[in-house]
Amino acid sequence: MKADIILYNGNIHTVNRQHPIASAVAIKDGKFISVGTDREVMQAIPEAAIKIDLKKKRVIPGLNDSHIHLIRGGLNYNLELRWDGVPSLADALRMLKEQVDRTPSPQWVRVVGGWSEFQFAERRMPTLDEINAIAPDTPVFILHLYDRAFLNRAALRAVGYTKDTPAPPGGEIQRDAGGEPTGLLIARPNAMILYSTLAKGPKLPYEQQKNSTRHYMTELNRFGITSVIDAGGGFQNYPDDYRVISELNAEKLLTVRIAYNLFTQRPKLELEDFQNWTSAVNVYQGDDMYRHNGAGEMLVFSAADFEDFLEPRPDLSENMEADLEKVVRLLVSKRWPFRLHATYNESITRFLNVFEKVNRDIPFEGLPWIFDHAETITVQNIERVKALGGGIAIQSRMAYQGEYFTDRYGAAAALQTPPVKKMLEMGVPVGGGSDATRVSSYNPWVSLYWLTAGKTVGGLQLYNEQSRLSREAALELYTKGSAWFSNEQGKKGEIGTGMLADLAVLDKDYFAVEDEQVKSIESILTIVGGKIVYAKEDFSSFSPEPVPVLPAWSPVAVYNGYYSAKNKESNIAAAVHCCAGSCDVHGHDHNVARMNNVPADNFTAFWGALGCSCFAF
């Protein structure tokens, strides 16, 4: 037998409990046809079009984010300056200034989620004065989680916010003593004011949206992601905003498998949306690269319990049950899987009351359904989820908001946010994910760090030994566990004969490195369906042909998404001068050095040529 590709001499973690370890795999027609030792695979499959020596690197199944907003994120990725992983506010503001200088009018500079003030050395957010000084004329929009957005004066002019602009229900336009908008928008607690304002910005032309989506998928491949479940999103309209991803699939240009949910966009007309969609779209229609996955995460707007932990828990409206029941009855009768955003246990209790009522009349009988988030769900409600055959998709939102939650509810409450171990012990399906890009970062290794080390990106210890997961268990959530949430268990999530040939070769051994190193793991070879979609370092000769970034002024052309001091030209100075922390050469604190005006990044000037700005201190 001849394989398309054989990978050997690896350290393969299969996530298959019967055969957990292997060193080689053979792939043909997009599936694994042999998994075992080098000798076993080479003897069984003696011929291959390509043989790749894995050089003892750690190999895992391709990661699967069970709740992400890839489709919306892809349309906008090339427009966004990402602060994900940036170590200091000084670095973030420098990047902002550089991007302002290269962005043409009337385009905006936008930072849209994926960061927390606690990741910065300064432990604070930017101020409006800092943003206005950097960008007096170019509109700047900076989104922080679900709680606020910063708009400079140019952005206020662009969106038309004035003294007379009313704030929508559940949102606040902060004003100065004279009643003029300051530029700070606050969710109290409804995030629609943030999203509706962002939607006023210029969009990319269609061909550049395709280019943007391809680059976003490559960025996900960079971290070993091979599958996602797209949870819809605000201002993501079906079918118009799905045209790009559908066309890329038809052109065989997808590098991430996508199962998509349909998210209602029209308050008070949600039932009409789902009546139309259930009549026009077949459940699971599509193929292994792009397929339908049901309804949600928004089913009805009256059920939205936004998780802004800087604000008190919102009470859902009295008419929520009646609204939700109509939609759930329709979906169950049509045998459409569904998922529902559910942060607080109080909301979950009311949702389950509706589900149980519908189930008495129209039995769920194995219909997959999902709660998303579930940070404060109780054991009693986990039991109710299990009884109805549901699953719980958890995301790393607490890695970015754990400090806020702890301040409001206390460290003891934060220990079980969400109670993942209890869910697993009780036999409820659990999938790992991020909720990227407007809250958490899409980097799955931050999620795996949060689950296993139990810390936020700012270093706060949220979880103790009893509530943290082992690295094996956490990885299983992000692979085999997530497959349940698109009804693809038995097809993906493991490295085994007959499974879809999706895998990632890691630059560091996830099972051996210290906790803090988990956050910086990347893939150096990512394969989807037997096709190499990403390769670097030892495997760079297998890298696909690069796709130019459009437009040329895009932040992606310079910063490439998630921050990495080792592979970004913009961070050459930091790498050369050891500016990622304290100075290994002179012993000085680079948090001080990086915030001064010494031109260490000018290699023709005195300090830059000398090699370290901290020499001056």
PDB file of N, CA and C in Angstrom, residues 81-95 111-126 142-145 396-404 437-443 446-447 449 455-460 516 519 561-564 568 571 579-581 591 594-595:
ATOM      1  N   LEU A  81      -5.534  45.487  14.953  1.00  0.00           N
ATOM      2  CA  LEU A  81      -4.265  45.446  15.669  1.00  0.00           C
ATOM      3  C   LEU A  81      -4.493  44.606  16.919  1.00  0.00           C
ATOM      4  N   ARG A  82      -3.801  43.478  17.030  1.00  0.00           N
ATOM      5  CA  ARG A  82      -4.014  42.578  18.157  1.00  0.00           C
ATOM      6  C   ARG A  82      -3.045  42.908  19.292  1.00  0.00           C
ATOM      7  N   TRP A  83      -3.595  43.071  20.491  1.00  0.00           N
ATOM      8  CA  TRP A  83      -2.775  43.231  21.688  1.00  0.00           C
ATOM      9  C   TRP A  83      -2.672  41.917  22.461  1.00  0.00           C
ATOM     10  N   ASP A  84      -3.138  40.829  21.881  1.00  0.00           N
ATOM     11  CA  ASP A  84      -3.064  39.518  22.534  1.00  0.00           C
ATOM     12  C   ASP A  84      -1.614  39.214  22.904  1.00  0.00           C
ATOM     13  N   GLY A  85      -1.351  38.996  24.178  1.00  0.00           N
ATOM     14  CA  GLY A  85      -0.027  38.578  24.627  1.00  0.00           C
ATOM     15  C   GLY A  85       1.004  39.679  24.729  1.00  0.00           C
ATOM     16  N   VAL A  86       0.680  40.907  24.396  1.00  0.00           N
ATOM     17  CA  VAL A  86       1.656  42.001  24.471  1.00  0.00           C
ATOM     18  C   VAL A  86       2.013  42.231  25.948  1.00  0.00           C
ATOM     19  N   PRO A  87       3.316  42.298  26.296  1.00  0.00           N
ATOM     20  CA  PRO A  87       3.698  42.271  27.713  1.00  0.00           C
ATOM     21  C   PRO A  87       3.548  43.582  28.466  1.00  0.00           C
ATOM     22  N   SER A  88       3.482  44.717  27.770  1.00  0.00           N
ATOM     23  CA  SER A  88       3.368  45.977  28.491  1.00  0.00           C
ATOM     24  C   SER A  88       2.478  46.944  27.724  1.00  0.00           C
ATOM     25  N   LEU A  89       1.875  47.853  28.464  1.00  0.00           N
ATOM     26  CA  LEU A  89       1.070  48.889  27.835  1.00  0.00           C
ATOM     27  C   LEU A  89       1.951  49.790  26.976  1.00  0.00           C
ATOM     28  N   ALA A  90       3.190  50.012  27.391  1.00  0.00           N
ATOM     29  CA  ALA A  90       4.104  50.816  26.578  1.00  0.00           C
ATOM     30  C   ALA A  90       4.304  50.188  25.205  1.00  0.00           C
ATOM     31  N   ASP A  91       4.473  48.869  25.163  1.00  0.00           N
ATOM     32  CA  ASP A  91       4.596  48.174  23.879  1.00  0.00           C
ATOM     33  C   ASP A  91       3.304  48.311  23.075  1.00  0.00           C
ATOM     34  N   ALA A  92       2.169  48.162  23.758  1.00  0.00           N
ATOM     35  CA  ALA A  92       0.877  48.245  23.073  1.00  0.00           C
ATOM     36  C   ALA A  92       0.667  49.632  22.468  1.00  0.00           C
ATOM     37  N   LEU A  93       1.006  50.670  23.216  1.00  0.00           N
ATOM     38  CA  LEU A  93       0.831  52.028  22.702  1.00  0.00           C
ATOM     39  C   LEU A  93       1.827  52.346  21.591  1.00  0.00           C
ATOM     40  N   ARG A  94       3.021  51.767  21.670  1.00  0.00           N
ATOM     41  CA  ARG A  94       3.978  51.932  20.566  1.00  0.00           C
ATOM     42  C   ARG A  94       3.419  51.309  19.292  1.00  0.00           C
ATOM     43  N   MET A  95       2.872  50.102  19.409  1.00  0.00           N
ATOM     44  CA  MET A  95       2.262  49.455  18.258  1.00  0.00           C
ATOM     45  C   MET A  95       1.106  50.287  17.715  1.00  0.00           C
ATOM     46  N   VAL A 111      -8.460  47.875  17.966  1.00  0.00           N
ATOM     47  CA  VAL A 111      -7.977  46.799  18.829  1.00  0.00           C
ATOM     48  C   VAL A 111      -9.242  46.160  19.390  1.00  0.00           C
ATOM     49  N   VAL A 112      -9.489  44.916  19.007  1.00  0.00           N
ATOM     50  CA  VAL A 112     -10.799  44.322  19.293  1.00  0.00           C
ATOM     51  C   VAL A 112     -10.632  43.049  20.119  1.00  0.00           C
ATOM     52  N   GLY A 113     -10.510  43.226  21.445  1.00  0.00           N
ATOM     53  CA  GLY A 113     -10.498  42.088  22.354  1.00  0.00           C
ATOM     54  C   GLY A 113      -9.199  41.315  22.379  1.00  0.00           C
ATOM     55  N   GLY A 114      -9.194  40.254  23.211  1.00  0.00           N
ATOM     56  CA  GLY A 114      -8.040  39.370  23.313  1.00  0.00           C
ATOM     57  C   GLY A 114      -6.982  39.831  24.285  1.00  0.00           C
ATOM     58  N   TRP A 115      -7.253  40.892  25.061  1.00  0.00           N
ATOM     59  CA  TRP A 115      -6.254  41.420  25.989  1.00  0.00           C
ATOM     60  C   TRP A 115      -6.911  41.787  27.314  1.00  0.00           C
ATOM     61  N   SER A 116      -6.087  41.895  28.321  1.00  0.00           N
ATOM     62  CA  SER A 116      -6.531  42.295  29.648  1.00  0.00           C
ATOM     63  C   SER A 116      -5.532  43.283  30.209  1.00  0.00           C
ATOM     64  N   GLU A 117      -6.007  44.240  30.975  1.00  0.00           N
ATOM     65  CA  GLU A 117      -5.080  45.188  31.598  1.00  0.00           C
ATOM     66  C   GLU A 117      -4.069  44.476  32.491  1.00  0.00           C
ATOM     67  N   PHE A 118      -4.434  43.305  33.012  1.00  0.00           N
ATOM     68  CA  PHE A 118      -3.557  42.620  33.967  1.00  0.00           C
ATOM     69  C   PHE A 118      -2.392  41.903  33.299  1.00  0.00           C
ATOM     70  N   GLN A 119      -2.435  41.770  31.965  1.00  0.00           N
ATOM     71  CA  GLN A 119      -1.286  41.181  31.272  1.00  0.00           C
ATOM     72  C   GLN A 119      -0.145  42.176  31.148  1.00  0.00           C
ATOM     73  N   PHE A 120      -0.447  43.469  31.278  1.00  0.00           N
ATOM     74  CA  PHE A 120       0.560  44.505  31.084  1.00  0.00           C
ATOM     75  C   PHE A 120       1.408  44.687  32.340  1.00  0.00           C
ATOM     76  N   ALA A 121       2.671  45.007  32.128  1.00  0.00           N
ATOM     77  CA  ALA A 121       3.566  45.281  33.256  1.00  0.00           C
ATOM     78  C   ALA A 121       3.044  46.429  34.107  1.00  0.00           C
ATOM     79  N   GLU A 122       2.377  47.383  33.463  1.00  0.00           N
ATOM     80  CA  GLU A 122       1.865  48.544  34.192  1.00  0.00           C
ATOM     81  C   GLU A 122       0.563  48.268  34.937  1.00  0.00           C
ATOM     82  N   ARG A 123      -0.087  47.135  34.630  1.00  0.00           N
ATOM     83  CA  ARG A 123      -1.326  46.697  35.283  1.00  0.00           C
ATOM     84  C   ARG A 123      -2.428  47.749  35.153  1.00  0.00           C
ATOM     85  N   ARG A 124      -2.544  48.335  33.986  1.00  0.00           N
ATOM     86  CA  ARG A 124      -3.612  49.307  33.776  1.00  0.00           C
ATOM     87  C   ARG A 124      -3.994  49.357  32.304  1.00  0.00           C
ATOM     88  N   MET A 125      -5.132  49.983  32.040  1.00  0.00           N
ATOM     89  CA  MET A 125      -5.588  50.220  30.674  1.00  0.00           C
ATOM     90  C   MET A 125      -4.995  51.541  30.155  1.00  0.00           C
ATOM     91  N   PRO A 126      -5.084  51.758  28.845  1.00  0.00           N
ATOM     92  CA  PRO A 126      -4.681  53.064  28.321  1.00  0.00           C
ATOM     93  C   PRO A 126      -5.682  54.126  28.765  1.00  0.00           C
ATOM     94  N   ILE A 142     -10.868  50.928  20.609  1.00  0.00           N
ATOM     95  CA  ILE A 142     -10.212  49.886  21.400  1.00  0.00           C
ATOM     96  C   ILE A 142     -11.266  49.229  22.288  1.00  0.00           C
ATOM     97  N   LEU A 143     -11.510  47.947  22.055  1.00  0.00           N
ATOM     98  CA  LEU A 143     -12.495  47.188  22.823  1.00  0.00           C
ATOM     99  C   LEU A 143     -11.805  46.406  23.924  1.00  0.00           C
ATOM    100  N   HIS A 144     -12.315  46.523  25.144  1.00  0.00           N
ATOM    101  CA  HIS A 144     -11.816  45.742  26.272  1.00  0.00           C
ATOM    102  C   HIS A 144     -12.923  44.822  26.768  1.00  0.00           C
ATOM    103  N   LEU A 145     -12.763  43.519  26.504  1.00  0.00           N
ATOM    104  CA  LEU A 145     -13.711  42.511  26.928  1.00  0.00           C
ATOM    105  C   LEU A 145     -15.131  42.920  26.531  1.00  0.00           C
ATOM    106  N   SER A 396     -12.037  30.162  28.014  1.00  0.00           N
ATOM    107  CA  SER A 396     -11.014  30.742  28.895  1.00  0.00           C
ATOM    108  C   SER A 396     -11.310  32.192  29.265  1.00  0.00           C
ATOM    109  N   ARG A 397     -12.575  32.567  29.368  1.00  0.00           N
ATOM    110  CA  ARG A 397     -12.915  33.953  29.671  1.00  0.00           C
ATOM    111  C   ARG A 397     -12.419  34.366  31.054  1.00  0.00           C
ATOM    112  N   MET A 398     -12.366  33.423  31.995  1.00  0.00           N
ATOM    113  CA  MET A 398     -11.886  33.757  33.337  1.00  0.00           C
ATOM    114  C   MET A 398     -10.388  34.042  33.351  1.00  0.00           C
ATOM    115  N   ALA A 399      -9.661  33.566  32.353  1.00  0.00           N
ATOM    116  CA  ALA A 399      -8.237  33.908  32.260  1.00  0.00           C
ATOM    117  C   ALA A 399      -8.048  35.399  32.031  1.00  0.00           C
ATOM    118  N   TYR A 400      -9.058  36.057  31.483  1.00  0.00           N
ATOM    119  CA  TYR A 400      -8.992  37.484  31.190  1.00  0.00           C
ATOM    120  C   TYR A 400      -9.820  38.325  32.158  1.00  0.00           C
ATOM    121  N   GLN A 401     -10.741  37.689  32.886  1.00  0.00           N
ATOM    122  CA  GLN A 401     -11.639  38.428  33.766  1.00  0.00           C
ATOM    123  C   GLN A 401     -11.634  37.915  35.196  1.00  0.00           C
ATOM    124  N   GLY A 402     -10.703  37.013  35.504  1.00  0.00           N
ATOM    125  CA  GLY A 402     -10.687  36.408  36.834  1.00  0.00           C
ATOM    126  C   GLY A 402     -10.503  37.409  37.953  1.00  0.00           C
ATOM    127  N   GLU A 403      -9.686  38.439  37.708  1.00  0.00           N
ATOM    128  CA  GLU A 403      -9.483  39.459  38.739  1.00  0.00           C
ATOM    129  C   GLU A 403     -10.782  40.193  39.045  1.00  0.00           C
ATOM    130  N   TYR A 404     -11.546  40.512  37.991  1.00  0.00           N
ATOM    131  CA  TYR A 404     -12.808  41.218  38.197  1.00  0.00           C
ATOM    132  C   TYR A 404     -13.814  40.339  38.950  1.00  0.00           C
ATOM    133  N   THR A 437     -13.068  36.424  19.124  1.00  0.00           N
ATOM    134  CA  THR A 437     -11.893  37.244  19.369  1.00  0.00           C
ATOM    135  C   THR A 437     -12.182  38.458  20.237  1.00  0.00           C
ATOM    136  N   ARG A 438     -13.444  38.711  20.576  1.00  0.00           N
ATOM    137  CA  ARG A 438     -13.776  39.968  21.239  1.00  0.00           C
ATOM    138  C   ARG A 438     -13.670  39.916  22.753  1.00  0.00           C
ATOM    139  N   VAL A 439     -13.525  38.726  23.309  1.00  0.00           N
ATOM    140  CA  VAL A 439     -13.287  38.604  24.744  1.00  0.00           C
ATOM    141  C   VAL A 439     -11.885  38.035  24.925  1.00  0.00           C
ATOM    142  N   SER A 440     -11.774  36.737  24.890  1.00  0.00           N
ATOM    143  CA  SER A 440     -10.469  36.089  25.058  1.00  0.00           C
ATOM    144  C   SER A 440      -9.693  36.083  23.749  1.00  0.00           C
ATOM    145  N   SER A 441      -8.424  35.760  23.860  1.00  0.00           N
ATOM    146  CA  SER A 441      -7.610  35.519  22.678  1.00  0.00           C
ATOM    147  C   SER A 441      -7.941  34.153  22.102  1.00  0.00           C
ATOM    148  N   TYR A 442      -7.645  33.989  20.826  1.00  0.00           N
ATOM    149  CA  TYR A 442      -7.838  32.710  20.152  1.00  0.00           C
ATOM    150  C   TYR A 442      -6.726  31.715  20.450  1.00  0.00           C
ATOM    151  N   ASN A 443      -5.668  32.133  21.151  1.00  0.00           N
ATOM    152  CA  ASN A 443      -4.535  31.247  21.417  1.00  0.00           C
ATOM    153  C   ASN A 443      -4.969  30.111  22.344  1.00  0.00           C
ATOM    154  N   VAL A 446      -3.110  29.513  25.832  1.00  0.00           N
ATOM    155  CA  VAL A 446      -3.513  30.300  27.002  1.00  0.00           C
ATOM    156  C   VAL A 446      -4.672  29.605  27.707  1.00  0.00           C
ATOM    157  N   SER A 447      -5.619  29.068  26.923  1.00  0.00           N
ATOM    158  CA  SER A 447      -6.725  28.323  27.520  1.00  0.00           C
ATOM    159  C   SER A 447      -6.225  27.091  28.265  1.00  0.00           C
ATOM    160  N   TYR A 449      -3.247  26.627  29.521  1.00  0.00           N
ATOM    161  CA  TYR A 449      -2.528  27.130  30.703  1.00  0.00           C
ATOM    162  C   TYR A 449      -3.520  27.465  31.814  1.00  0.00           C
ATOM    163  N   LYS A 455      -4.332  29.782  36.421  1.00  0.00           N
ATOM    164  CA  LYS A 455      -4.027  31.203  36.582  1.00  0.00           C
ATOM    165  C   LYS A 455      -4.630  32.034  35.456  1.00  0.00           C
ATOM    166  N   THR A 456      -4.814  33.320  35.758  1.00  0.00           N
ATOM    167  CA  THR A 456      -5.199  34.274  34.730  1.00  0.00           C
ATOM    168  C   THR A 456      -3.967  34.694  33.937  1.00  0.00           C
ATOM    169  N   VAL A 457      -4.183  35.436  32.844  1.00  0.00           N
ATOM    170  CA  VAL A 457      -3.037  35.948  32.086  1.00  0.00           C
ATOM    171  C   VAL A 457      -2.248  36.960  32.898  1.00  0.00           C
ATOM    172  N   GLY A 458      -2.869  37.524  33.940  1.00  0.00           N
ATOM    173  CA  GLY A 458      -2.165  38.443  34.824  1.00  0.00           C
ATOM    174  C   GLY A 458      -1.482  37.757  35.984  1.00  0.00           C
ATOM    175  N   GLY A 459      -1.577  36.417  36.065  1.00  0.00           N
ATOM    176  CA  GLY A 459      -0.865  35.668  37.093  1.00  0.00           C
ATOM    177  C   GLY A 459      -1.645  35.386  38.357  1.00  0.00           C
ATOM    178  N   LEU A 460      -2.913  35.799  38.431  1.00  0.00           N
ATOM    179  CA  LEU A 460      -3.714  35.514  39.623  1.00  0.00           C
ATOM    180  C   LEU A 460      -4.029  34.026  39.693  1.00  0.00           C
ATOM    181  N   GLU A 516       4.557  28.109  33.011  1.00  0.00           N
ATOM    182  CA  GLU A 516       4.577  29.401  32.324  1.00  0.00           C
ATOM    183  C   GLU A 516       4.951  29.271  30.850  1.00  0.00           C
ATOM    184  N   LYS A 519       1.979  28.734  27.789  1.00  0.00           N
ATOM    185  CA  LYS A 519       1.360  29.855  27.066  1.00  0.00           C
ATOM    186  C   LYS A 519       2.074  30.177  25.760  1.00  0.00           C
ATOM    187  N   GLY A 561      -0.627  39.135  14.203  1.00  0.00           N
ATOM    188  CA  GLY A 561      -1.552  38.593  15.183  1.00  0.00           C
ATOM    189  C   GLY A 561      -0.968  38.493  16.570  1.00  0.00           C
ATOM    190  N   TYR A 562      -1.046  37.302  17.163  1.00  0.00           N
ATOM    191  CA  TYR A 562      -0.640  37.114  18.559  1.00  0.00           C
ATOM    192  C   TYR A 562       0.839  37.467  18.751  1.00  0.00           C
ATOM    193  N   TYR A 563       1.121  38.201  19.812  1.00  0.00           N
ATOM    194  CA  TYR A 563       2.477  38.698  20.080  1.00  0.00           C
ATOM    195  C   TYR A 563       3.465  37.557  20.286  1.00  0.00           C
ATOM    196  N   SER A 564       4.590  37.677  19.635  1.00  0.00           N
ATOM    197  CA  SER A 564       5.685  36.736  19.850  1.00  0.00           C
ATOM    198  C   SER A 564       6.994  37.464  19.625  1.00  0.00           C
ATOM    199  N   LYS A 568       8.688  38.346  15.364  1.00  0.00           N
ATOM    200  CA  LYS A 568       8.120  39.558  14.802  1.00  0.00           C
ATOM    201  C   LYS A 568       9.209  40.590  14.569  1.00  0.00           C
ATOM    202  N   ASN A 571       9.620  43.430  16.842  1.00  0.00           N
ATOM    203  CA  ASN A 571      10.164  43.212  18.174  1.00  0.00           C
ATOM    204  C   ASN A 571      11.633  42.805  18.132  1.00  0.00           C
ATOM    205  N   CYS A 579      14.627  42.590  26.103  1.00  0.00           N
ATOM    206  CA  CYS A 579      13.648  43.474  26.718  1.00  0.00           C
ATOM    207  C   CYS A 579      12.371  42.768  27.144  1.00  0.00           C
ATOM    208  N   ALA A 580      12.324  41.460  27.035  1.00  0.00           N
ATOM    209  CA  ALA A 580      11.107  40.761  27.428  1.00  0.00           C
ATOM    210  C   ALA A 580      10.931  40.720  28.938  1.00  0.00           C
ATOM    211  N   GLY A 581      11.990  40.975  29.687  1.00  0.00           N
ATOM    212  CA  GLY A 581      11.896  40.981  31.141  1.00  0.00           C
ATOM    213  C   GLY A 581      13.028  41.786  31.719  1.00  0.00           C
ATOM    214  N   ASN A 591      11.180  47.014  32.231  1.00  0.00           N
ATOM    215  CA  ASN A 591       9.894  47.718  32.258  1.00  0.00           C
ATOM    216  C   ASN A 591      10.128  49.213  32.382  1.00  0.00           C
ATOM    217  N   ARG A 594      11.870  50.242  28.756  1.00  0.00           N
ATOM    218  CA  ARG A 594      11.015  50.274  27.568  1.00  0.00           C
ATOM    219  C   ARG A 594      10.042  51.444  27.596  1.00  0.00           C
ATOM    220  N   MET A 595       9.844  52.061  28.772  1.00  0.00           N
ATOM    221  CA  MET A 595       8.904  53.169  28.864  1.00  0.00           C
ATOM    222  C   MET A 595       9.581  54.538  28.786  1.00  0.00           C
TER     223      MET A 595
END
